[in-house]
CSV table of C-alpha atoms and ligand atoms in Angstrom, one decimal:
chain,number,residue,atom,x,y,z
S,1,MET,CA,23.9,-34.4,4.7
S,2,THR,CA,27.1,-34.8,3.0
S,3,GLU,CA,27.5,-32.9,-0.2
S,4,SER,CA,27.8,-34.7,-3.6
S,5,LYS,CA,29.1,-33.9,-7.0
S,6,GLY,CA,25.5,-33.6,-8.4
S,7,ASP,CA,24.1,-30.2,-9.1
S,8,ILE,CA,21.6,-30.4,-6.1
S,9,VAL,CA,21.1,-33.0,-3.4
S,10,ARG,CA,17.6,-33.3,-1.9
S,11,ASN,CA,16.0,-35.5,1.0
S,12,VAL,CA,12.6,-34.3,0.9
S,13,PRO,CA,11.2,-36.9,3.7
S,14,PHE,CA,13.8,-35.3,6.2
S,15,LEU,CA,12.5,-32.0,5.3
S,16,GLU,CA,8.8,-32.8,5.8
S,17,LYS,CA,9.6,-34.4,9.2
S,18,GLU,CA,11.4,-31.6,10.5
S,19,GLY,CA,9.2,-28.8,8.9
S,20,THR,CA,12.7,-26.7,8.4
S,21,MET,CA,14.3,-26.0,5.1
S,22,ARG,CA,17.7,-25.5,5.0
S,23,THR,CA,19.6,-24.8,1.6
S,24,LEU,CA,23.3,-24.1,0.9
S,25,ILE,CA,24.3,-22.4,-2.3
S,26,ARG,CA,28.0,-22.7,-2.9
S,27,ASN,CA,30.3,-20.8,-4.9
S,28,GLY,CA,27.9,-18.6,-6.8
S,29,THR,CA,28.9,-15.0,-7.9
S,30,VAL,CA,26.4,-13.1,-5.6
S,31,VAL,CA,25.3,-9.8,-7.7
S,32,THR,CA,24.0,-6.9,-5.8
S,33,SER,CA,23.3,-3.3,-6.8
S,34,VAL,CA,26.7,-2.2,-5.1
S,35,ASN,CA,29.0,-5.0,-5.7
S,36,GLU,CA,29.6,-8.6,-6.7
S,37,TYR,CA,31.8,-11.5,-5.2
S,38,GLU,CA,31.9,-15.2,-5.1
S,39,ALA,CA,30.4,-16.7,-1.8
S,40,ASP,CA,28.3,-19.1,-0.2
S,41,ILE,CA,24.7,-18.4,0.7
S,42,TYR,CA,23.0,-20.3,3.6
S,43,ILE,CA,19.1,-20.2,3.9
S,44,GLU,CA,17.0,-21.3,6.8
S,45,ASP,CA,13.1,-21.1,6.7
S,46,GLY,CA,13.1,-19.0,3.7
S,47,ILE,CA,15.5,-16.3,5.1
S,48,ILE,CA,19.2,-15.7,4.0
S,49,LYS,CA,21.1,-16.3,7.3
S,50,GLU,CA,24.6,-16.2,6.4
S,51,ILE,CA,26.9,-15.3,3.4
S,52,GLY,CA,30.5,-15.9,3.4
S,53,LYS,CA,33.4,-18.2,2.2
S,54,ASN,CA,33.3,-21.8,2.9
S,55,ILE,CA,30.2,-21.8,5.1
S,56,SER,CA,30.1,-25.0,7.5
S,57,ARG,CA,26.6,-25.6,7.9
S,58,ASP,CA,24.1,-28.8,7.4
S,59,ALA,CA,21.6,-28.4,4.8
S,60,GLU,CA,19.1,-30.6,3.0
S,61,GLU,CA,19.5,-29.1,-0.2
S,62,ILE,CA,23.0,-28.3,-1.5
S,63,ILE,CA,23.3,-26.5,-4.8
S,64,HIS,CA,26.9,-25.8,-6.4
S,65,ALA,CA,26.5,-22.9,-8.3
S,66,GLU,CA,30.2,-22.3,-9.7
S,67,GLY,CA,29.8,-20.3,-13.0
S,68,LYS,CA,26.5,-18.9,-12.1
S,69,LEU,CA,25.2,-15.4,-11.1
S,70,ILE,CA,23.2,-15.1,-8.0
S,71,PHE,CA,20.7,-12.2,-8.1
S,72,PRO,CA,17.9,-11.2,-5.9
S,73,GLY,CA,14.6,-12.1,-7.1
S,74,GLY,CA,13.2,-9.6,-9.3
S,75,VAL,CA,10.6,-7.1,-8.0
S,76,ASP,CA,8.1,-5.8,-10.7
S,77,GLU,CA,6.4,-2.8,-9.2
S,78,HIS,CA,4.4,-2.4,-12.2
S,79,VAL,CA,1.9,-5.0,-13.0
S,80,HIS,CA,-1.8,-5.4,-14.0
S,81,TYR,CA,-3.5,-8.6,-12.6
S,82,GLY,CA,-7.0,-7.5,-13.4
S,83,SER,CA,-7.0,-3.7,-14.2
S,84,PHE,CA,-7.5,-2.6,-17.6
S,85,GLY,CA,-8.7,-6.2,-18.4
S,86,GLY,CA,-5.4,-8.0,-17.5
S,87,ARG,CA,-5.6,-11.9,-16.8
S,88,LEU,CA,-5.7,-12.8,-13.3
S,89,PHE,CA,-3.1,-14.2,-10.7
S,90,GLU,CA,-3.4,-17.7,-11.9
S,91,THR,CA,-0.7,-16.5,-14.8
S,92,THR,CA,1.8,-15.3,-12.2
S,93,ASP,CA,3.7,-18.5,-13.0
S,94,ALA,CA,4.9,-16.4,-15.9
S,95,ALA,CA,6.8,-13.9,-13.4
S,96,ALA,CA,8.6,-16.6,-11.4
S,97,ALA,CA,9.9,-18.5,-14.5
S,98,GLY,CA,11.1,-15.1,-15.6
S,99,GLY,CA,13.1,-14.3,-12.1
S,100,THR,CA,10.6,-12.3,-10.7
S,101,THR,CA,9.4,-13.3,-7.2
S,102,THR,CA,7.5,-10.1,-6.1
S,103,ILE,CA,4.8,-8.2,-8.0
S,104,VAL,CA,3.3,-5.1,-6.9
S,105,ASP,CA,-0.3,-4.9,-8.5
S,106,PHE,CA,-2.5,-1.8,-9.3
S,107,ALA,CA,-5.9,-2.8,-7.5
S,108,PRO,CA,-8.6,-1.7,-9.5
S,109,GLN,CA,-11.2,0.4,-7.6
S,110,GLU,CA,-14.8,0.2,-9.0
S,111,LYS,CA,-17.1,3.0,-9.1
S,112,GLY,CA,-18.6,3.3,-5.5
S,113,VAL,CA,-16.2,0.9,-3.8
S,114,PRO,CA,-14.2,2.4,-0.9
S,115,LEU,CA,-10.4,2.3,-1.8
S,116,ILE,CA,-9.3,0.0,1.0
S,117,ASP,CA,-12.4,-2.5,0.1
S,118,ALA,CA,-10.9,-2.6,-3.5
S,119,ILE,CA,-7.6,-3.3,-2.1
S,120,LYS,CA,-9.1,-5.9,-0.1
S,121,LYS,CA,-10.8,-7.4,-2.8
S,122,GLN,CA,-7.9,-7.6,-5.1
S,123,ALA,CA,-5.9,-9.3,-2.5
S,124,ALA,CA,-8.7,-12.0,-1.9
S,125,LYS,CA,-8.1,-12.8,-5.6
S,126,ALA,CA,-4.4,-13.0,-5.2
S,127,GLN,CA,-4.4,-15.2,-2.1
S,128,GLY,CA,-4.1,-18.9,-2.8
S,129,THR,CA,-3.7,-18.3,-6.4
S,130,ALA,CA,-0.7,-16.3,-7.0
S,131,CYS,CA,2.7,-18.0,-7.7
S,132,VAL,CA,5.0,-15.3,-6.5
S,133,ASP,CA,4.7,-12.7,-3.4
S,134,PHE,CA,2.4,-9.8,-4.1
S,135,ALA,CA,2.0,-6.3,-2.7
S,136,PHE,CA,-0.5,-3.6,-4.0
S,137,HIS,CA,-0.7,0.4,-5.2
S,138,GLY,CA,-4.0,1.8,-4.5
S,139,ILE,CA,-5.5,3.3,-7.9
S,140,ILE,CA,-8.2,6.1,-7.5
S,141,MET,CA,-10.9,5.3,-10.1
S,142,ASP,CA,-13.5,7.2,-8.3
S,143,PRO,CA,-12.1,10.6,-7.2
S,144,LYS,CA,-14.7,12.1,-4.8
S,145,GLU,CA,-14.2,13.8,-1.5
S,146,SER,CA,-14.4,10.5,0.7
S,147,VAL,CA,-11.9,8.9,-1.2
S,148,PHE,CA,-9.0,11.4,-0.2
S,149,GLU,CA,-9.8,10.7,3.6
S,150,GLU,CA,-9.4,6.9,2.8
S,151,ILE,CA,-5.8,7.6,1.8
S,152,ALA,CA,-4.8,7.8,5.3
S,153,GLN,CA,-5.8,4.2,5.9
S,154,LEU,CA,-3.7,2.8,3.0
S,155,PRO,CA,-0.7,2.2,5.3
S,156,GLU,CA,-2.8,0.0,7.7
S,157,VAL,CA,-3.6,-2.4,4.9
S,158,GLY,CA,0.0,-2.4,3.6
S,159,VAL,CA,-0.2,0.0,0.8
S,160,SER,CA,2.3,2.9,0.5
S,161,THR,CA,1.7,3.9,-3.0
S,162,LEU,CA,-1.4,5.5,-4.9
S,163,LYS,CA,-1.7,6.1,-8.5
S,164,LEU,CA,-4.0,8.8,-10.3
S,165,PHE,CA,-4.5,9.3,-13.9
S,166,MET,CA,-4.1,12.6,-15.8
S,167,ALA,CA,-5.2,10.9,-19.1
S,168,TYR,CA,-8.8,9.3,-19.8
S,169,LYS,CA,-11.0,12.1,-19.5
S,170,GLY,CA,-14.7,11.1,-19.7
S,171,THR,CA,-13.8,7.9,-17.9
S,172,ASP,CA,-13.8,6.6,-14.3
S,173,PHE,CA,-10.0,6.7,-14.4
S,174,TYR,CA,-9.8,10.2,-15.0
S,175,SER,CA,-8.6,12.9,-12.1
S,176,ASP,CA,-8.4,16.3,-12.7
S,177,ASP,CA,-5.8,18.8,-11.2
S,178,GLU,CA,-7.9,19.7,-8.1
S,179,SER,CA,-8.2,15.9,-7.2
S,180,ILE,CA,-4.6,15.3,-7.8
S,181,LEU,CA,-3.4,18.2,-5.5
S,182,LYS,CA,-6.0,17.1,-3.0
S,183,ALA,CA,-4.8,13.4,-3.0
S,184,MET,CA,-1.1,14.5,-2.7
S,185,MET,CA,-1.8,16.5,0.3
S,186,LYS,CA,-3.3,13.9,2.0
S,187,ALA,CA,-0.7,11.3,0.7
S,188,ARG,CA,2.0,13.7,2.2
S,189,GLU,CA,0.2,13.7,5.8
S,190,CYS,CA,0.8,9.9,5.7
S,191,GLY,CA,3.7,8.9,4.1
S,192,VAL,CA,2.0,7.6,0.9
S,193,THR,CA,4.0,7.9,-2.2
S,194,MET,CA,1.9,9.4,-5.3
S,195,MET,CA,2.2,8.0,-8.7
S,196,VAL,CA,0.9,9.6,-11.6
S,197,HIS,CA,0.0,8.5,-15.3
S,198,ALA,CA,1.1,11.5,-16.9
S,199,GLU,CA,-0.4,12.4,-20.3
S,200,ASN,CA,-2.6,15.5,-21.2
S,201,ALA,CA,-6.0,14.1,-21.5
S,202,ASP,CA,-7.3,17.1,-23.7
S,203,ILE,CA,-4.5,16.8,-26.1
S,204,ILE,CA,-5.3,13.2,-26.7
S,205,ASN,CA,-8.9,13.7,-26.8
S,206,VAL,CA,-8.8,16.2,-29.5
S,207,LEU,CA,-6.2,14.5,-31.7
S,208,GLN,CA,-8.1,11.3,-31.5
S,209,LYS,CA,-11.3,12.8,-32.7
S,210,LYS,CA,-9.3,14.8,-35.3
S,211,TYR,CA,-7.6,11.5,-36.7
S,212,LEU,CA,-10.6,9.5,-36.7
S,213,ALA,CA,-12.5,12.4,-38.7
S,214,GLU,CA,-9.8,12.3,-41.2
S,215,GLY,CA,-10.2,8.6,-41.6
S,216,HIS,CA,-7.4,7.3,-39.9
S,217,THR,CA,-7.9,4.3,-38.0
S,218,GLU,CA,-4.9,2.3,-38.0
S,219,PRO,CA,-3.1,1.2,-34.5
S,220,VAL,CA,-0.2,3.6,-35.3
S,221,TYR,CA,-2.7,6.6,-34.8
S,222,HIS,CA,-2.6,5.6,-31.1
S,223,TYR,CA,1.0,7.1,-31.4
S,224,TYR,CA,0.2,10.2,-33.4
S,225,SER,CA,-2.8,11.2,-31.0
S,226,ARG,CA,-0.6,10.8,-27.8
S,227,PRO,CA,2.5,12.7,-28.7
S,228,PRO,CA,5.4,13.4,-26.7
S,229,VAL,CA,4.6,16.5,-25.9
S,230,ALA,CA,1.2,15.4,-24.2
S,231,GLU,CA,3.6,13.5,-22.0
S,232,GLU,CA,5.8,16.2,-21.3
S,233,GLU,CA,3.2,18.7,-20.3
S,234,ALA,CA,1.5,16.4,-18.0
S,235,THR,CA,4.6,15.5,-16.1
S,236,LYS,CA,5.4,19.0,-15.8
S,237,ARG,CA,1.9,19.6,-14.5
S,238,ALA,CA,2.3,16.8,-12.1
S,239,ILE,CA,5.6,18.1,-10.7
S,240,ALA,CA,4.1,21.6,-10.1
S,241,LEU,CA,1.3,19.9,-8.2
S,242,ALA,CA,3.6,17.6,-6.1
S,243,ARG,CA,5.9,20.8,-5.1
S,244,THR,CA,2.5,22.7,-4.1
S,245,ALA,CA,1.6,19.7,-1.9
S,246,ASP,CA,5.3,19.3,-0.7
S,247,CYS,CA,4.6,15.5,-1.8
S,248,PRO,CA,7.0,13.1,-3.3
S,249,LEU,CA,6.1,12.1,-6.7
S,250,TYR,CA,7.0,8.8,-8.6
S,251,VAL,CA,6.1,9.2,-12.5
S,252,VAL,CA,5.3,5.8,-13.9
S,253,HIS,CA,6.0,4.6,-17.3
S,254,VAL,CA,8.0,7.4,-18.5
S,255,SER,CA,8.4,7.1,-22.2
S,256,VAL,CA,9.7,10.1,-23.6
S,257,LYS,CA,12.9,12.2,-23.2
S,258,GLU,CA,11.4,15.5,-22.4
S,259,ALA,CA,9.5,13.9,-19.4
S,260,MET,CA,12.5,12.3,-18.2
S,261,GLU,CA,14.4,15.7,-18.2
S,262,ALA,CA,11.6,17.5,-16.4
S,263,ILE,CA,12.0,14.6,-13.6
S,264,ARG,CA,15.8,15.0,-13.7
S,265,GLU,CA,15.5,18.7,-13.5
S,266,ALA,CA,13.2,18.9,-10.6
S,267,TYR,CA,15.2,16.4,-8.7
S,268,THR,CA,18.4,18.4,-9.5
S,269,GLN,CA,16.5,21.5,-8.1
S,270,GLY,CA,15.9,19.6,-4.8
S,271,TYR,CA,12.4,18.2,-5.2
S,272,PRO,CA,11.6,14.4,-4.3
S,273,VAL,CA,10.6,13.7,-7.8
S,274,PHE,CA,11.5,10.1,-9.4
S,275,GLY,CA,10.4,8.0,-12.3
S,276,GLU,CA,10.0,4.7,-13.7
S,277,THR,CA,10.3,3.4,-16.9
S,278,CYS,CA,9.2,0.3,-18.7
S,279,THR,CA,10.8,-2.7,-20.5
S,280,HIS,CA,9.2,-2.0,-23.9
S,281,TYR,CA,10.1,1.7,-23.8
S,282,LEU,CA,13.5,0.5,-23.9
S,283,THR,CA,13.5,-2.2,-26.4
S,284,LEU,CA,10.4,-1.4,-28.9
S,285,THR,CA,9.8,1.7,-30.9
S,286,THR,CA,7.0,3.3,-32.6
S,287,GLU,CA,7.8,0.9,-35.8
S,288,TYR,CA,6.0,-1.9,-34.2
S,289,LEU,CA,2.8,0.1,-33.7
S,290,ALA,CA,2.9,0.7,-37.5
S,291,LYS,CA,3.1,-3.0,-38.4
S,292,PRO,CA,0.6,-3.9,-41.1
S,293,ASP,CA,-2.7,-6.1,-40.8
S,294,PHE,CA,-3.6,-4.8,-37.5
S,295,GLU,CA,-0.5,-6.5,-35.8
S,296,GLY,CA,0.5,-3.2,-34.5
S,297,ALA,CA,-2.5,-3.5,-32.0
S,298,LYS,CA,-0.4,-6.1,-30.3
S,299,TYR,CA,1.8,-3.1,-29.3
S,300,VAL,CA,-0.9,-0.8,-28.0
S,301,CYS,CA,0.0,0.4,-24.5
S,302,ALA,CA,-0.2,3.8,-22.7
S,303,PRO,CA,1.8,6.0,-23.1
S,304,PRO,CA,2.6,4.5,-26.7
S,305,LEU,CA,6.1,3.2,-28.0
S,306,ARG,CA,8.2,6.0,-29.0
S,307,PRO,CA,10.8,6.8,-31.7
S,308,GLN,CA,14.3,5.6,-31.3
S,309,LYS,CA,15.6,9.0,-29.8
S,310,HIS,CA,13.4,8.6,-26.5
S,311,VAL,CA,14.6,4.9,-26.4
S,312,ASP,CA,18.2,6.1,-26.3
S,313,ALA,CA,17.7,8.8,-23.9
S,314,LEU,CA,15.9,6.3,-21.5
S,315,TRP,CA,18.8,3.8,-21.3
S,316,GLU,CA,21.1,6.8,-20.7
S,317,ALA,CA,18.5,8.1,-18.0
S,318,VAL,CA,18.5,4.6,-16.2
S,319,GLN,CA,22.1,4.0,-16.1
S,320,LYS,CA,22.8,7.5,-14.9
S,321,GLY,CA,20.2,7.2,-12.3
S,322,TRP,CA,17.8,9.8,-13.6
S,323,LEU,CA,14.9,7.2,-13.7
S,324,GLN,CA,15.0,4.8,-10.7
S,325,ALA,CA,13.4,1.4,-12.0
S,326,VAL,CA,12.1,-0.6,-14.6
S,327,GLY,CA,8.6,-2.2,-14.5
S,328,SER,CA,7.0,-4.5,-17.1
S,329,ASP,CA,3.5,-2.8,-17.0
S,330,HIS,CA,2.4,-6.3,-17.7
S,331,CYS,CA,-1.1,-6.6,-18.9
S,332,ALA,CA,-1.9,-9.9,-20.6
S,333,LEU,CA,-5.3,-8.8,-21.9
S,334,GLU,CA,-7.8,-11.5,-21.4
S,335,GLY,CA,-8.6,-12.9,-24.7
S,336,GLY,CA,-5.3,-11.7,-26.2
S,337,PHE,CA,-5.0,-10.5,-29.9
S,338,GLU,CA,-8.9,-11.3,-30.4
S,339,THR,CA,-9.6,-8.7,-27.7
S,340,LYS,CA,-7.1,-6.2,-29.3
S,341,LYS,CA,-9.4,-6.5,-32.3
S,342,ARG,CA,-12.3,-4.4,-30.6
S,343,GLY,CA,-10.3,-1.5,-32.1
S,344,LEU,CA,-10.4,-2.8,-35.9
S,345,GLY,CA,-11.7,0.3,-37.7
S,346,ASP,CA,-11.2,2.6,-34.5
S,347,PHE,CA,-7.8,2.8,-33.1
S,348,THR,CA,-9.1,4.5,-30.0
S,349,LYS,CA,-10.9,1.2,-29.1
S,350,ILE,CA,-8.0,-0.9,-28.9
S,351,PRO,CA,-7.5,-1.7,-25.3
S,352,ASN,CA,-4.0,-0.7,-23.7
S,353,GLY,CA,-1.7,-3.3,-22.4
S,354,CYS,CA,1.0,-6.0,-23.3
S,355,PRO,CA,2.4,-8.9,-21.5
S,356,GLY,CA,5.9,-8.5,-20.3
S,357,VAL,CA,6.4,-9.9,-16.8
S,358,GLN,CA,8.3,-13.0,-17.8
S,359,ASP,CA,10.6,-11.3,-20.2
S,360,ARG,CA,11.8,-8.1,-18.1
S,361,LEU,CA,14.8,-9.8,-16.7
S,362,ALA,CA,15.9,-11.1,-20.3
S,363,MET,CA,15.3,-8.0,-22.0
S,364,LEU,CA,17.2,-5.9,-19.5
S,365,TRP,CA,20.2,-8.4,-19.2
S,366,THR,CA,20.3,-8.9,-23.0
S,367,GLU,CA,19.5,-5.5,-24.3
S,368,GLY,CA,21.2,-3.6,-21.5
S,369,VAL,CA,24.0,-5.4,-19.6
S,370,CYS,CA,25.3,-7.6,-22.8
S,371,LYS,CA,25.2,-4.5,-25.0
S,372,GLY,CA,27.1,-2.3,-22.6
S,373,ARG,CA,24.1,0.2,-21.9
S,374,ILE,CA,23.9,-0.4,-18.2
S,375,THR,CA,26.3,-2.4,-15.6
S,376,ARG,CA,25.5,-5.5,-14.0
S,377,GLN,CA,25.0,-3.6,-10.6
S,378,LYS,CA,22.5,-1.0,-12.4
S,379,PHE,CA,20.7,-4.1,-13.5
S,380,ILE,CA,20.0,-5.3,-10.2
S,381,GLU,CA,19.2,-1.9,-8.9
S,382,LEU,CA,16.4,-1.5,-11.7
S,383,PHE,CA,15.2,-5.1,-11.7
S,384,ALA,CA,14.9,-5.4,-8.0
S,385,THR,CA,16.5,-3.3,-5.5
S,386,MET,CA,14.9,0.1,-6.4
S,387,PRO,CA,11.5,-1.2,-7.0
S,388,ALA,CA,11.7,-2.7,-3.5
S,389,LYS,CA,13.0,0.5,-2.0
S,390,VAL,CA,10.4,2.9,-3.9
S,391,VAL,CA,7.1,0.7,-2.4
S,392,GLY,CA,8.6,0.2,1.1
S,393,LEU,CA,9.5,-3.5,0.8
S,394,TYR,CA,13.4,-2.8,1.1
S,395,PRO,CA,15.5,-4.9,2.5
S,396,GLN,CA,13.2,-7.7,2.9
S,397,LYS,CA,13.0,-8.0,-1.1
S,398,GLY,CA,15.1,-6.8,-3.5
S,399,GLU,CA,18.4,-7.7,-2.0
S,400,ILE,CA,20.9,-10.4,-1.1
S,401,ALA,CA,22.1,-9.8,2.5
S,402,ALA,CA,21.5,-11.6,5.7
S,403,GLY,CA,17.9,-11.3,7.2
S,404,SER,CA,16.4,-10.8,3.5
S,405,ASP,CA,13.8,-13.1,2.2
S,406,ALA,CA,15.7,-15.9,0.2
S,407,ASP,CA,14.3,-15.0,-3.1
S,408,LEU,CA,16.9,-15.7,-5.2
S,409,VAL,CA,17.8,-16.2,-9.0
S,410,ILE,CA,20.4,-18.7,-9.9
S,411,PHE,CA,21.3,-17.3,-13.3
S,412,ASP,CA,23.2,-19.1,-16.1
S,413,PRO,CA,25.1,-16.4,-18.2
S,414,ASP,CA,26.1,-18.6,-20.8
S,415,TYR,CA,22.5,-19.8,-21.9
S,416,GLU,CA,21.6,-18.4,-25.5
S,417,GLY,CA,17.8,-18.7,-26.8
S,418,VAL,CA,15.1,-16.5,-28.2
S,419,ILE,CA,11.8,-15.4,-26.7
S,420,ARG,CA,8.9,-17.3,-28.0
S,421,ASN,CA,5.4,-17.0,-27.2
S,422,GLU,CA,5.0,-20.7,-27.0
S,423,ASP,CA,7.4,-20.7,-24.2
S,424,SER,CA,5.7,-18.0,-22.3
S,425,LEU,CA,3.6,-18.5,-19.4
S,426,HIS,CA,1.5,-15.4,-19.5
S,427,GLY,CA,-1.6,-17.0,-21.0
S,428,ILE,CA,-2.3,-15.2,-23.9
S,429,ASP,CA,-1.6,-15.7,-27.7
S,430,TYR,CA,1.3,-13.4,-28.4
S,431,SER,CA,4.6,-11.8,-26.6
S,432,PRO,CA,5.6,-8.1,-27.7
S,433,PHE,CA,9.1,-9.5,-27.8
S,434,GLU,CA,8.7,-12.5,-29.8
S,435,GLY,CA,11.9,-13.3,-31.8
S,436,PHE,CA,14.1,-11.3,-29.4
S,437,PRO,CA,17.5,-13.2,-28.9
S,438,VAL,CA,18.4,-13.5,-25.4
S,439,LYS,CA,21.5,-14.2,-23.4
S,440,GLY,CA,21.6,-16.0,-20.1
S,441,ARG,CA,18.4,-17.1,-18.2
S,442,PRO,CA,17.2,-17.9,-14.8
S,443,GLU,CA,18.2,-21.6,-14.0
S,444,GLN,CA,16.6,-21.8,-10.6
S,445,VAL,CA,14.2,-19.3,-9.0
S,446,TYR,CA,13.9,-19.7,-5.3
S,447,LEU,CA,10.9,-17.8,-3.5
S,448,ARG,CA,11.5,-17.5,0.4
S,449,GLY,CA,13.9,-20.4,0.2
S,450,LYS,CA,11.8,-22.7,-2.0
S,451,LYS,CA,12.6,-23.5,-5.7
S,452,ILE,CA,9.8,-22.3,-7.9
S,453,ALA,CA,10.9,-22.3,-11.4
S,454,GLU,CA,13.7,-24.0,-13.5
S,455,ASN,CA,15.1,-23.0,-16.7
S,456,GLY,CA,11.9,-21.2,-17.9
S,457,ARG,CA,9.4,-23.5,-16.4
S,458,PHE,CA,7.4,-23.0,-13.4
S,459,ILE,CA,7.8,-26.1,-11.0
S,460,GLY,CA,6.3,-25.0,-7.6
S,461,PRO,CA,2.9,-25.3,-6.2
S,462,LYS,CA,0.7,-22.6,-7.6
S,463,GLY,CA,-0.9,-20.2,-5.0
S,464,GLU,CA,2.1,-19.9,-2.5
S,465,GLY,CA,2.5,-16.3,-3.0
S,466,LYS,CA,2.1,-14.2,0.2
S,467,TRP,CA,0.9,-10.6,0.3
S,468,GLN,CA,3.8,-8.4,1.4
S,469,LYS,CA,2.8,-5.3,3.5
S,470,CYS,CA,4.6,-2.2,2.2
S,471,ARG,CA,5.7,0.5,4.7
S,472,PRO,CA,4.9,4.1,4.1
S,473,TYR,CA,7.6,6.7,4.2
S,474,ALA,CA,9.3,4.7,1.8
S,475,MET,CA,12.5,5.7,-0.5
S,476,CYS,CA,11.0,8.7,-2.2
S,477,TYR,CA,10.3,10.3,1.4
S,478,ASP,CA,13.9,9.6,2.4
S,479,TYR,CA,14.6,13.1,0.7
S,480,PHE,CA,12.8,14.8,3.6
S,481,SER,CA,15.1,13.2,6.4
S,482,LEU,CA,18.0,15.0,4.6
S,483,ASN,CA,16.4,18.4,5.4
H,1,DUC,N1,-1.5,2.8,-17.5
H,1,DUC,C1,-1.0,1.6,-17.2
H,1,DUC,O1,-0.2,1.7,-16.4
H,1,DUC,N2,-1.2,0.6,-17.6
H,1,DUC,C2,-2.0,0.1,-18.6
H,1,DUC,C3,-2.6,1.5,-19.5
H,1,DUC,C4,-2.4,2.6,-18.4
H,1,DUC,O2,-2.8,3.8,-18.9
H,2,ZN,ZN1,-0.7,4.3,-16.5
H,3,ZN,ZN1,0.3,0.3,-15.9
């Protein structure tokens, strides 16, 4: 097909006949975690085949991307579609619209259900429904002897990461140190990366009871009952357990300076200890939890939002590589704000979780890159490349290179707008980022070579996301090959 001056040239009947899809993106600025350069990208059958200047190939679709930036599709390695009451995969169009083409979901384990069955059950819910590619982390919610044996089977079903909870004593989520250590020892044997929710359960339980007894019921007591020291202590304990098991550790949703410093310290001393933070810990503070008329409940997540000092420390940490990735911890609670109202009169009953998958790119770019806190290369690293490496999906995901999946965001850096829940696709009645101004937006989003979103709208058929199998011995194990 000859090129025209229009933005996009299509010839769909031909595509259907041939069964192949060839796309040429001309003259965009390719942005990766290490560099950026102007180039053409040629895509065939969902794979990037060639990157270079003046590529001479026929294509059914030709996109003129002068003035646009080309990012790898986002990899959000921290989402909840189902666990913690989050809405299911039919709302993953929000990910696509926001420039995220792969999500890694925490597969909830119901009591009595083997770990592997829990993952297969969750995958069945995603298949035919998810709008972007998906993979899974295991979560142990029923820590008993047999479950540790099941860890070895995780890589067989394409799962290379496993989360345990140091918080939530008295619920199925909770794992004591003995269970965590046993799980780490097993994980180390089979290349599974351990993740922990690091908050000291006893500190939280005692403080929750104390504040309730004193008549403090408002959402902001979610913060006071989960103080920074609870996260600091648990993070240090998790590191001690990981060192004992000689197991790589990836601490999820790091929200406080002292926990980040403990991770940095362990890594500096030579231990394979890494961490992730989340969009909201970089952009929102405890003040949101203190909003009047129960509005603060909209911001209840765990760990809680923190004072500004921690926000500043986390930005420094992500730019300097002391924390490796930024997830959304997306959890769009079924029922939205109404569901949060279960905690009216008792802050401990407010369900944890906020939506965020759609806004991760916009917030990181606007608050990070545009405000000079992170470089463009760091943005790509945090948003796509590192998350893919941590879970064992790199370089198929999270990279723009010949051979990688053609998951691409054509980004218009000149767009200016404001986050409005009415424009959000996550399927609930509020956004924690409501009213934030944003600079730039994904103009077109491609999943394996197919355009699925345009200017904040999902345009693809739903349900075309594919289950991606993660490889064991992923990035957190690289350290061992140095020894
Ligand atoms: N941990 C998460 O990762 N998400 C929701 C709540 C929690 O405890
Ligand atoms: Zn958690
Ligand atoms: Zn989470």
